[in-house]
mmCIF file of C-alpha atoms in Angstrom:
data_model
loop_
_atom_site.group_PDB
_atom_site.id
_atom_site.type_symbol
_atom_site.label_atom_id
_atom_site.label_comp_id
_atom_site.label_asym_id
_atom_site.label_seq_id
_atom_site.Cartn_x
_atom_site.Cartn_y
_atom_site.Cartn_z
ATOM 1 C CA UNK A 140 4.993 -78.756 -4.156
ATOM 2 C CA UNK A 141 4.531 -79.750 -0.465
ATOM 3 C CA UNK A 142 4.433 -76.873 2.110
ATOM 4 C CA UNK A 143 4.415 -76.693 5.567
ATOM 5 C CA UNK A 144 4.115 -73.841 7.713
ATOM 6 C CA UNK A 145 4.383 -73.393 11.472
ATOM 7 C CA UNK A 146 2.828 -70.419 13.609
ATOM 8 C CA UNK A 147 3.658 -68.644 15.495
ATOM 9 C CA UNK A 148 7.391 -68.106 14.816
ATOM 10 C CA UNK A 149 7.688 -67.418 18.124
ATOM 11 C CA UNK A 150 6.089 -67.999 21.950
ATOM 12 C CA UNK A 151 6.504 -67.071 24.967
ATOM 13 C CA UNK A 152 4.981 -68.670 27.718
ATOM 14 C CA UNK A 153 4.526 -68.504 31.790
ATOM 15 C CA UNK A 154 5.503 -71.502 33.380
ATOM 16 C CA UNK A 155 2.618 -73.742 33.532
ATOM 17 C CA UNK A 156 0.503 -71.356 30.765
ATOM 18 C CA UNK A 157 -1.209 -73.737 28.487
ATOM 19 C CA UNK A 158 -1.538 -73.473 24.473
ATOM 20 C CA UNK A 159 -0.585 -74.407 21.037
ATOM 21 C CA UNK A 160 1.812 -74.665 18.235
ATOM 22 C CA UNK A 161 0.337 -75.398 14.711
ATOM 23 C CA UNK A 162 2.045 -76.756 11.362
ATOM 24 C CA UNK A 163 -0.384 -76.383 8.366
ATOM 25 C CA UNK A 164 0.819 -78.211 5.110
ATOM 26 C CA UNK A 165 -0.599 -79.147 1.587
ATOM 27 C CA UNK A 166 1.085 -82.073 0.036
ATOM 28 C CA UNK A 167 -0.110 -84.818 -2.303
ATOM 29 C CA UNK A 168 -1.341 -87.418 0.121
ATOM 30 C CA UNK A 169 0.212 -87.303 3.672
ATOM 31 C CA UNK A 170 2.020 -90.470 4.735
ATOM 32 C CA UNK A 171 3.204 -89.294 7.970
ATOM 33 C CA UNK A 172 3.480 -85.729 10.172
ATOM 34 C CA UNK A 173 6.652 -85.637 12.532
ATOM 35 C CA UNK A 174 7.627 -83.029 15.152
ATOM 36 C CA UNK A 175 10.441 -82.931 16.129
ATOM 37 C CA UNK A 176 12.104 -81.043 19.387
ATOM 38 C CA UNK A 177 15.542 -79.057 18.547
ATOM 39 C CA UNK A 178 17.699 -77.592 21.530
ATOM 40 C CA UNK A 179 20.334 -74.925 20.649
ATOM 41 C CA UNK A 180 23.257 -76.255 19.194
ATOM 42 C CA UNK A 181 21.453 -79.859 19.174
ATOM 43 C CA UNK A 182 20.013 -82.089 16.609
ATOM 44 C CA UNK A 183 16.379 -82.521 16.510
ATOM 45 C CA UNK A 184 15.331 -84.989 18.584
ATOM 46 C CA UNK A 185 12.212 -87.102 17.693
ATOM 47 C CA UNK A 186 8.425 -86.843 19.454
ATOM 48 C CA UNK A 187 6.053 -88.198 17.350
ATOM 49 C CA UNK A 188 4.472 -89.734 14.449
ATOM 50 C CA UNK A 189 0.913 -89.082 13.211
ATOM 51 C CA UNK A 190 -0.432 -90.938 10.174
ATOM 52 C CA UNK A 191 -4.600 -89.740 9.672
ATOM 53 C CA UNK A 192 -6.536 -87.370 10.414
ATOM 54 C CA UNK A 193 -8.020 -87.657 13.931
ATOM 55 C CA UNK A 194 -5.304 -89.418 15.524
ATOM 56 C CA UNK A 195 -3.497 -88.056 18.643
ATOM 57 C CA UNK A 196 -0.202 -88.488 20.593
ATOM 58 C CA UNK A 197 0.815 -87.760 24.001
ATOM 59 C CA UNK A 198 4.240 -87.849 25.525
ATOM 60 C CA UNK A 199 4.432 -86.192 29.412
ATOM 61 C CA UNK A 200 2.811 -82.469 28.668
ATOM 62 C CA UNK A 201 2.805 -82.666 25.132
ATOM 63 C CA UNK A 202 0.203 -84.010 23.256
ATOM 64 C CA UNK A 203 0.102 -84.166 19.122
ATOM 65 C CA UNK A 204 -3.222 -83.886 16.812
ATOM 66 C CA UNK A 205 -3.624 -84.166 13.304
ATOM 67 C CA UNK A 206 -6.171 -83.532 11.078
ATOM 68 C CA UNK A 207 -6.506 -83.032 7.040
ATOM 69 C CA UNK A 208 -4.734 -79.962 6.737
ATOM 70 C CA UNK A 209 -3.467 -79.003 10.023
ATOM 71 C CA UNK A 210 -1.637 -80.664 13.342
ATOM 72 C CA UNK A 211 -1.329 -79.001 16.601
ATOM 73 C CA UNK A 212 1.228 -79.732 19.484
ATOM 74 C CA UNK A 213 -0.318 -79.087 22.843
ATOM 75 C CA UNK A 214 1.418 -77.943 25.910
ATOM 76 C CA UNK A 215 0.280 -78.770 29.126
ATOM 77 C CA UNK A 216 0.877 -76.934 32.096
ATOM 78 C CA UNK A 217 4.618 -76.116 30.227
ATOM 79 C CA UNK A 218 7.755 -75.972 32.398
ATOM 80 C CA UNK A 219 10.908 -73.961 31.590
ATOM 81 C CA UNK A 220 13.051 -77.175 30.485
ATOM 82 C CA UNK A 221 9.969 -77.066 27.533
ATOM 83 C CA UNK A 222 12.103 -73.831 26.194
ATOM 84 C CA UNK A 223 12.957 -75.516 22.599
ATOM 85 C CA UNK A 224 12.150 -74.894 18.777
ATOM 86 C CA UNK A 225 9.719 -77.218 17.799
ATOM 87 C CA UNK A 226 10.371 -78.611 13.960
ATOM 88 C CA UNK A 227 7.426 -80.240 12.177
ATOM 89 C CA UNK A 228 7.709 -82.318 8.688
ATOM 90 C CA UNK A 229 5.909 -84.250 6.400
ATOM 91 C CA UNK A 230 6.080 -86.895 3.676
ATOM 92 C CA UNK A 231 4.081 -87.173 1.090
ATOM 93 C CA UNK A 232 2.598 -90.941 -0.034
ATOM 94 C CA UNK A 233 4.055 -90.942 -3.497
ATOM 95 C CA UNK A 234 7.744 -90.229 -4.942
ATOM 96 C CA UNK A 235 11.005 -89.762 -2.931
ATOM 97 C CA UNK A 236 9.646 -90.427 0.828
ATOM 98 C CA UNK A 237 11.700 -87.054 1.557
ATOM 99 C CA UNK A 238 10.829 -85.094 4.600
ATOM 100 C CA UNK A 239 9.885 -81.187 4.171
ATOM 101 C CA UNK A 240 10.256 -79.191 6.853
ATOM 102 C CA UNK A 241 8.602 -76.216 8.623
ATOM 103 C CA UNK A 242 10.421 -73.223 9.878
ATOM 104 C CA UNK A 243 10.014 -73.986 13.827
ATOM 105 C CA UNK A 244 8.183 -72.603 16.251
ATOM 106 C CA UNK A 245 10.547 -71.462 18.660
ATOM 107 C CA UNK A 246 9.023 -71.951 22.261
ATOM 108 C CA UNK A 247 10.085 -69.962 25.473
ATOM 109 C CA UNK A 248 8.608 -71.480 29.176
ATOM 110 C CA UNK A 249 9.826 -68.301 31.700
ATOM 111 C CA UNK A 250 9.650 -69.479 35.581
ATOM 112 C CA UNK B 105 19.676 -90.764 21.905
ATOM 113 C CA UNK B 106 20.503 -92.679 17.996
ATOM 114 C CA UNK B 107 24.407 -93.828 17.805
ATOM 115 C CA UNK B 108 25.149 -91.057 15.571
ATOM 116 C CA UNK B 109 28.095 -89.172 14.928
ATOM 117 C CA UNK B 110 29.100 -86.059 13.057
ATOM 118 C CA UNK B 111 32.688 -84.985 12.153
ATOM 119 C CA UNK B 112 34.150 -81.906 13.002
ATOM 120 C CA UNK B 113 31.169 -80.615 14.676
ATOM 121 C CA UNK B 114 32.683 -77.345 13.925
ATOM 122 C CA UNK B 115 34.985 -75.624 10.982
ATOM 123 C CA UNK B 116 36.177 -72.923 9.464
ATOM 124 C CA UNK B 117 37.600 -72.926 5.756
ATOM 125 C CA UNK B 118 38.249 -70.589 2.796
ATOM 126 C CA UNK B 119 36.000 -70.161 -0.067
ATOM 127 C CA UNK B 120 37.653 -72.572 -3.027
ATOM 128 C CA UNK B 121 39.005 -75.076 -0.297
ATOM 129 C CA UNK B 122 37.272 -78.574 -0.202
ATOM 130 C CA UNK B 123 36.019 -80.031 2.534
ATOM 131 C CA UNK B 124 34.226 -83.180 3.688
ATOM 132 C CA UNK B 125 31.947 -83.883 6.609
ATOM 133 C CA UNK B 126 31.642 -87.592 8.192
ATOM 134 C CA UNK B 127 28.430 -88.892 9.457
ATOM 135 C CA UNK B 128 29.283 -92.054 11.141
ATOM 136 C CA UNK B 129 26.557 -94.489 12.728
ATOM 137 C CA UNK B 130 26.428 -97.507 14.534
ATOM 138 C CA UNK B 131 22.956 -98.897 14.208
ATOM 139 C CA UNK B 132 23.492 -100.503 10.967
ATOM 140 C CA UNK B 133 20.385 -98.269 9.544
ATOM 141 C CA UNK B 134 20.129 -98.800 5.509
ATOM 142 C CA UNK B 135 19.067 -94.966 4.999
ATOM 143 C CA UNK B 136 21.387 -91.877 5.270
ATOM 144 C CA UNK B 137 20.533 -88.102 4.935
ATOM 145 C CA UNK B 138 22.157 -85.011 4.708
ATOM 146 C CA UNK B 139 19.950 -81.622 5.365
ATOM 147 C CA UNK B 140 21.541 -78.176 5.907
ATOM 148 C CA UNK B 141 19.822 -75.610 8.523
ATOM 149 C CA UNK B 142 19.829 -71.872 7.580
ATOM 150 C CA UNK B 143 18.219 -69.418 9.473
ATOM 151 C CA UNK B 144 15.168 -68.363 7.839
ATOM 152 C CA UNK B 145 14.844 -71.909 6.416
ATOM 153 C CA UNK B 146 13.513 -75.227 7.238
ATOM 154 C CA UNK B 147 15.946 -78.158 7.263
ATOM 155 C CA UNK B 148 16.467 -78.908 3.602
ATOM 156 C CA UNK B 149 17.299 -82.315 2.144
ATOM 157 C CA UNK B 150 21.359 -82.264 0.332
ATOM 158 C CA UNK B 151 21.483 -85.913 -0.701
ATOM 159 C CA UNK B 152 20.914 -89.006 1.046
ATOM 160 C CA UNK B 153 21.917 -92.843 0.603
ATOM 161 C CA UNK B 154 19.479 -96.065 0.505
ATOM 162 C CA UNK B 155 22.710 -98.032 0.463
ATOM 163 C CA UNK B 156 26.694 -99.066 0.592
ATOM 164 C CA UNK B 157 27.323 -96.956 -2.857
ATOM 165 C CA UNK B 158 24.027 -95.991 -3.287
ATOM 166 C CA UNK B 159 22.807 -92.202 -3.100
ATOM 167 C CA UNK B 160 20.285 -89.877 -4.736
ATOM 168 C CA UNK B 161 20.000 -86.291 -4.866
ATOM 169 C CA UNK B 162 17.751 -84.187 -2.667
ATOM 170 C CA UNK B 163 16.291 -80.611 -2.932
ATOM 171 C CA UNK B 164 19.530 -78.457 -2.554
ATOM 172 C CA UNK B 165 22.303 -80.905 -4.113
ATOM 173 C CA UNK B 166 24.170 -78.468 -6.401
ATOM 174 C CA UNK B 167 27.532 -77.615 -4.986
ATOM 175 C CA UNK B 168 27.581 -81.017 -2.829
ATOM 176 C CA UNK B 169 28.656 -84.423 -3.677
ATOM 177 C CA UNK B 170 28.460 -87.481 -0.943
ATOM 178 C CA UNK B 171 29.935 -91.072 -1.055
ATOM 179 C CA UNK B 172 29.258 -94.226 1.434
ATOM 180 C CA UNK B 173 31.517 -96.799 0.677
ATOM 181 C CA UNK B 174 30.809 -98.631 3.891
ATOM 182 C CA UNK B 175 27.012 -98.952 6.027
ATOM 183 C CA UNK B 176 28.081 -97.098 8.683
ATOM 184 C CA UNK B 177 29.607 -94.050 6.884
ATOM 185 C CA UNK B 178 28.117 -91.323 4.630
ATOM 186 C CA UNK B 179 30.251 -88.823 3.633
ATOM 187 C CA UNK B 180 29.396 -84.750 2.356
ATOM 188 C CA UNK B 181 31.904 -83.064 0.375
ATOM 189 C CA UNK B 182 31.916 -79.745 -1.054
ATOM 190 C CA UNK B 183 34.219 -79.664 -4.097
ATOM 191 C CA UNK B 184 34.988 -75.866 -3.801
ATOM 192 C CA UNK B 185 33.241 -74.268 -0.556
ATOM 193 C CA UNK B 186 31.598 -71.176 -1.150
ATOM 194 C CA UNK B 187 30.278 -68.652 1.203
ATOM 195 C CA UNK B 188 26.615 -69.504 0.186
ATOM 196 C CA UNK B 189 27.863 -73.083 1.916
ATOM 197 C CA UNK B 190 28.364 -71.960 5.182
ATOM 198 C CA UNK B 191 25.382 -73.126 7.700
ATOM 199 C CA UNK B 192 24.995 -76.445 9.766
ATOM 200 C CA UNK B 193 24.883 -79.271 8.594
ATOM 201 C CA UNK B 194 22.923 -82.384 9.831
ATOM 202 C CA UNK B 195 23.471 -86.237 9.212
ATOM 203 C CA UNK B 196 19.934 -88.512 10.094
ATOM 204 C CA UNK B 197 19.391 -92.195 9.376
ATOM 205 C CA UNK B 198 16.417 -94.375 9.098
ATOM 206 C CA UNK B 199 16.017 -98.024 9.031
ATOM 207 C CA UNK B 200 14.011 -97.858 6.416
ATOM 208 C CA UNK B 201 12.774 -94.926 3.339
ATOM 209 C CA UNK B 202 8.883 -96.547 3.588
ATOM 210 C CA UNK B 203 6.708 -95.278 5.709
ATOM 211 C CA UNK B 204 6.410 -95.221 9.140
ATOM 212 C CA UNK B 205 10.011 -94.405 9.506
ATOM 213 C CA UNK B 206 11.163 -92.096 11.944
ATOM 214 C CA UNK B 207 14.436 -89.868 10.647
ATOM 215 C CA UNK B 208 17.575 -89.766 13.654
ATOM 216 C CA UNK B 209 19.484 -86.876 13.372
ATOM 217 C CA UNK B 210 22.958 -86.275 14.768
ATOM 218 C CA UNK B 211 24.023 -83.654 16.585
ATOM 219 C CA UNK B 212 25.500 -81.284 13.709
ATOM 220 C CA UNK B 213 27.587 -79.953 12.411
ATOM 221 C CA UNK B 214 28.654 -76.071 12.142
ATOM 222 C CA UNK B 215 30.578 -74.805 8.689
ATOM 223 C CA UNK B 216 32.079 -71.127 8.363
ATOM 224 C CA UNK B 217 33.432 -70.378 4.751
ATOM 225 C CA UNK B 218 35.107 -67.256 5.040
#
């Protein structure tokens, strides 16, 4: 059974105080690891894409890493608009393409 | 953001009424999903579509049904609500199920079953 688990549940942050969320997962041959960004009372709205180990992302302070078992999200210098949960998934190379999801990490930037 | 929408975004029913949620989209994606959100949870897959008529079951399907009888609509119904039914519900769309796909979601939508 895939699994994918996100730490910390929670973060809080001073504005522009560095670090990182993780998603660990096991699942029979990764095809592709998403985060996704979700707002209160929003959809999750998409960030990236990683599809092997040693690739990397960046989009403005974030910046996405994946390796066999594990994929951080790096935040750079974080401001308070960065205040989201942050949703990572997977989908595994063989049978129903279906996404599983991690709990969220739910991040707070305070000014 | 994707040209999805969801239909009421919120409600509030009795346990034994039906009721059905719309996911419209104009982007003429072939892929439709349904996931519910519950605190404590991560989104969870309800059914999803890979075509006009087509549809499959995902992880959590009991309780649910869904039709799409045209590209742009997917439709979740819940014969008989129950209180175990109440949490928000998402529509998403892809253009494709292979890889290298990104999921859309829409913006949600919130069910109470009292």
């Amino acid at each position: 059974e895939d699994q994918v688990t996100q730490s910390p549940e929670a973060l809080r942050l001073q504005e522009g105080e560095s670090s990182s969320l993780n998603c660990s997962y096991t699942v029979s041959g990764l095809r592709g690891l998403f985060w996704y960004r979700q707002d209160p009372g929003k959809g999750p709205e998409f960030l990236f894409t990683l599809y092997s180990a040693g690739e990397e992302k960046e989009k403005e302070r974030l910046k996405a890493t994946l390796t066999k078992k594990e994929s951080f999200l790096h935040i750079t210098a974080p401001k308070p608009e960065d205040s989201a949960t942050y949703l990572c998934a997977v989908q595994a190379a063989a049978g129903s393409y279906q996404l599983t999801f991690g709990k969220g990490t739910k991040l707070s930037v305070i000014p | 953001d994707a040209g999805i929408t969801q239909s009421p975004r919120h409600k509030v029913t009795e346990t034994g009424t039906p009721v059905t949620l719309r996911c419209h989209q104009t982007e003429n994606h072939r892929y439709m999903y349904w996931y519910r959100q519950d605190p404590g949870h991560g989104l969870r897959l309800i059914h999803y579509s890979y075509g006009v008529k087509d549809t499959d079951k995902g992880e959590v399907s009991d309780g649910y049904s869904v039709s799409r009888s045209k590209t742009e609509d997917f439709l979740l119904t819940l014969e008989s609500a129950t209180s175990s039914q109440t949490s928000v519900y998402f529509c998403a769309i892809s253009r494709d199920r292979a890889s290298q796909e990104t999921q859309y979601f829409g913006p949600g939508t919130r069910l109470l079953v009292l």
